[in-house]
Every structure is written in C-alpha cells, then in structure tokens.
Amino acid sequence: MRSVWILTVFALISLAVVVGCSDDYVLPPDSVISGKYEGVYVVTEDYGSSQAQEHTQFIVFEFIDSSSTYIMRIDTEKDFDPTFSVCRVDGKFLFTDGVTLLQLHSLPDEQADQNACDRKFNPEGLFTLIKSGESDSLRLTQFDNAAKVFKEIRIGKVASE
C-alpha cells in the first residue's frame, strides 16, 4: 500500500513539473518568422584560422509560412560583391532544434557574375535561430566543421507595404 502511495505522489509531482514547464519547450510556429527580410549573408572560409576570409553579401530573404517555403536572393539595390555573389536559392523550411533549410533550387543571380555563384556556400541544413523576444530581427548561424565554413544570416523584417 505504501508503494502505491509513493508512486501516486511521484506521478503527481511529475505531472506538475511537465505542465508547469511545458511552455518552456514549445518551438515557435512558422508565422513567428514569416515575412520579408533584408540584411546580410556572411560566409567565413577557413573559419578559426589565420587565413580566414569573410565574404558579405546584401540579401533579401522571405519566409512564406502558408507553404513553409523560403527564398533568398542578392539585394541588387545595394552594393554587392560581384566576385562573391551568392546563389538565388529557394526551398522548404521547418523548425527542428533550430531552422532547417531544405534547398530545392539554386541559380546564379542575373545581375552578378554567373561564375561566382558557388553552391557550396548556399544556406542549407540546420541553422541555429537567434531571435530575442518580439524583435523583428533574426540571426541564423551554421558551422560546417568538415569544410571549416561559418555561415551567418543577419536579417531584419521589412515593414509591410
């Protein structure tokens, strides 16, 4: 009888902890980041070494929550480095331990050097998502240890038109 009572108390305490902490583990719904953003895409080659090279490109990034798709392209209205032009990419996104970008298409930008679009620098795979509170800015980061490449997307939401 005593063991039944101990199990009951343990079950009630466990239930209280799960219910009390359940909101700490909820992943944000897609609509939390949906919208159009502008910012920069930074790729650092040989990350962590003395030969590290950082490339920065202004981008426009859009999350479309109704279809869980994303589109990233060069912001040609700003100065851009035509020798390091990131590819125009699109695909699906989903929330996991961060944000996973599943690339479907990759094309060179029409206004950049067609040879500079290097697909190995495309944002693809699992990114850590940093979004503080109700801020309209996002930071997505990824480190590819095998290639020694650090990728960072720093974007701010564009006001609705």
CSV table of C-alpha atoms in Angstrom, one decimal:
chain,number,residue,atom,x,y,z
A,1,MET,CA,0.0,0.0,0.0
A,2,ARG,CA,2.8,2.3,0.8
A,3,SER,CA,4.5,1.8,-2.6
A,4,VAL,CA,1.2,2.7,-4.3
A,5,TRP,CA,1.0,5.9,-2.3
A,6,ILE,CA,4.7,6.8,-3.2
A,7,LEU,CA,4.0,6.1,-6.9
A,8,THR,CA,0.9,8.3,-6.8
A,9,VAL,CA,2.8,11.2,-5.2
A,10,PHE,CA,5.7,10.7,-7.7
A,11,ALA,CA,3.2,10.7,-10.7
A,12,LEU,CA,1.5,13.9,-9.4
A,13,ILE,CA,4.8,15.7,-9.0
A,14,SER,CA,5.9,14.6,-12.4
A,15,LEU,CA,2.7,15.8,-13.9
A,16,ALA,CA,3.0,19.2,-12.2
A,17,VAL,CA,6.6,19.6,-13.5
A,18,VAL,CA,5.6,18.7,-17.1
A,19,VAL,CA,2.5,21.0,-17.0
A,20,GLY,CA,4.5,23.8,-15.3
A,21,CYS,CA,7.4,23.7,-17.7
A,22,SER,CA,5.6,22.7,-20.9
A,23,ASP,CA,5.7,26.2,-22.3
A,24,ASP,CA,9.5,26.3,-22.0
A,25,TYR,CA,9.8,23.7,-24.8
A,26,VAL,CA,7.4,24.9,-27.4
A,27,LEU,CA,9.0,25.6,-30.7
A,28,PRO,CA,7.8,28.8,-32.4
A,29,PRO,CA,5.2,28.4,-35.1
A,30,ASP,CA,6.1,29.2,-38.6
A,31,SER,CA,4.2,32.5,-38.5
A,32,VAL,CA,6.7,33.8,-35.9
A,33,ILE,CA,9.2,34.4,-38.6
A,34,SER,CA,7.1,34.7,-41.7
A,35,GLY,CA,7.6,37.8,-43.8
A,36,LYS,CA,10.1,39.6,-45.9
A,37,TYR,CA,13.5,40.5,-44.5
A,38,GLU,CA,16.6,42.4,-45.6
A,39,GLY,CA,20.1,42.1,-44.3
A,40,VAL,CA,23.4,40.3,-45.0
A,41,TYR,CA,24.7,36.8,-45.6
A,42,VAL,CA,28.2,36.4,-44.2
A,43,VAL,CA,30.3,33.4,-45.2
A,44,THR,CA,33.7,32.9,-43.5
A,45,GLU,CA,36.0,30.4,-45.2
A,46,ASP,CA,38.8,28.7,-43.1
A,47,TYR,CA,36.9,29.8,-40.0
A,48,GLY,CA,39.1,29.9,-36.9
A,49,SER,CA,42.4,30.0,-38.8
A,50,SER,CA,44.7,32.9,-39.5
A,51,GLN,CA,43.8,32.6,-43.2
A,52,ALA,CA,40.1,33.1,-42.6
A,53,GLN,CA,38.3,35.0,-45.4
A,54,GLU,CA,35.0,36.7,-44.8
A,55,HIS,CA,32.6,37.4,-47.6
A,56,THR,CA,29.5,39.6,-47.1
A,57,GLN,CA,26.6,40.0,-49.5
A,58,PHE,CA,23.4,42.0,-49.0
A,59,ILE,CA,20.3,39.8,-49.3
A,60,VAL,CA,16.5,39.8,-49.4
A,61,PHE,CA,15.1,36.8,-47.5
A,62,GLU,CA,11.5,35.7,-47.4
A,63,PHE,CA,9.7,33.1,-45.3
A,64,ILE,CA,6.3,32.2,-46.6
A,65,ASP,CA,4.5,30.3,-43.8
A,66,SER,CA,1.4,29.2,-45.8
A,67,SER,CA,3.7,26.9,-47.8
A,68,SER,CA,6.7,26.6,-45.4
A,69,THR,CA,8.9,27.9,-48.2
A,70,TYR,CA,11.8,30.4,-48.3
A,71,ILE,CA,13.5,32.5,-50.9
A,72,MET,CA,16.9,34.2,-50.7
A,73,ARG,CA,18.4,36.4,-53.3
A,74,ILE,CA,21.0,39.2,-53.7
A,75,ASP,CA,19.7,42.7,-52.8
A,76,THR,CA,20.8,44.3,-56.1
A,77,GLU,CA,19.5,47.7,-54.9
A,78,LYS,CA,22.6,47.9,-52.6
A,79,ASP,CA,26.3,47.5,-53.4
A,80,PHE,CA,27.2,43.9,-53.9
A,81,ASP,CA,30.4,42.0,-54.5
A,82,PRO,CA,30.1,40.5,-58.0
A,83,THR,CA,33.0,38.2,-57.4
A,84,PHE,CA,31.2,36.6,-54.4
A,85,SER,CA,27.7,36.5,-55.5
A,86,VAL,CA,25.6,34.1,-53.5
A,87,CYS,CA,23.1,32.0,-55.4
A,88,ARG,CA,19.4,32.7,-55.6
A,89,VAL,CA,18.0,29.8,-53.5
A,90,ASP,CA,14.6,28.6,-52.5
A,91,GLY,CA,13.1,25.7,-50.8
A,92,LYS,CA,11.3,24.5,-47.7
A,93,PHE,CA,11.9,25.4,-44.1
A,94,LEU,CA,10.9,23.7,-40.9
A,95,PHE,CA,11.5,24.1,-37.2
A,96,THR,CA,13.6,21.4,-35.5
A,97,ASP,CA,16.2,22.3,-33.0
A,98,GLY,CA,16.6,25.5,-34.9
A,99,VAL,CA,15.5,26.2,-38.5
A,100,THR,CA,16.3,23.6,-41.2
A,101,LEU,CA,16.5,24.9,-44.8
A,102,LEU,CA,15.8,22.3,-47.4
A,103,GLN,CA,17.1,23.7,-50.7
A,104,LEU,CA,15.1,22.9,-53.8
A,105,HIS,CA,16.6,25.3,-56.4
A,106,SER,CA,19.8,27.2,-56.8
A,107,LEU,CA,20.5,29.7,-59.6
A,108,PRO,CA,23.1,32.4,-60.3
A,109,ASP,CA,21.7,36.0,-59.9
A,110,GLU,CA,21.0,37.7,-63.2
A,111,GLN,CA,23.0,40.8,-62.3
A,112,ALA,CA,26.1,39.1,-60.9
A,113,ASP,CA,29.0,37.2,-62.3
A,114,GLN,CA,27.5,33.9,-63.4
A,115,ASN,CA,30.6,32.0,-62.3
A,116,ALA,CA,30.7,33.5,-58.8
A,117,CYS,CA,27.7,31.6,-57.6
A,118,ASP,CA,29.3,28.8,-55.6
A,119,ARG,CA,26.7,26.3,-54.4
A,120,LYS,CA,28.9,25.1,-51.5
A,121,PHE,CA,28.2,28.4,-49.8
A,122,ASN,CA,24.4,28.1,-50.1
A,123,PRO,CA,22.5,28.2,-46.9
A,124,GLU,CA,21.3,24.7,-46.4
A,125,GLY,CA,20.7,22.3,-43.5
A,126,LEU,CA,20.2,23.1,-39.8
A,127,PHE,CA,20.8,26.6,-38.6
A,128,THR,CA,20.7,27.9,-35.1
A,129,LEU,CA,18.0,30.6,-34.8
A,130,ILE,CA,18.5,33.6,-32.6
A,131,LYS,CA,15.5,35.8,-32.1
A,132,SER,CA,15.2,37.9,-29.0
A,133,GLY,CA,11.7,38.4,-27.7
A,134,GLU,CA,9.4,40.2,-30.1
A,135,SER,CA,12.2,41.6,-32.1
A,136,ASP,CA,11.9,41.8,-35.9
A,137,SER,CA,15.5,40.7,-36.5
A,138,LEU,CA,16.7,37.2,-36.9
A,139,ARG,CA,20.2,35.7,-36.8
A,140,LEU,CA,20.7,32.2,-38.3
A,141,THR,CA,24.1,30.6,-37.9
A,142,GLN,CA,25.7,27.3,-39.0
A,143,PHE,CA,29.3,25.9,-38.8
A,144,ASP,CA,30.4,23.2,-41.2
A,145,ASN,CA,33.3,21.7,-39.4
A,146,ALA,CA,34.4,19.5,-42.3
A,147,ALA,CA,34.7,22.4,-44.7
A,148,LYS,CA,35.7,24.9,-41.9
A,149,VAL,CA,33.0,27.3,-43.2
A,150,PHE,CA,30.8,29.5,-40.9
A,151,LYS,CA,27.6,30.8,-42.4
A,152,GLU,CA,25.5,33.6,-40.8
A,153,ILE,CA,22.3,35.2,-42.0
A,154,ARG,CA,21.5,38.5,-40.2
A,155,ILE,CA,18.2,40.0,-41.3
A,156,GLY,CA,15.6,42.4,-40.2
A,157,LYS,CA,11.9,42.4,-41.1
A,158,VAL,CA,10.8,44.8,-43.8
A,159,ALA,CA,7.8,46.9,-42.8
A,160,SER,CA,4.6,45.9,-44.5
A,161,GLU,CA,3.9,47.8,-47.7
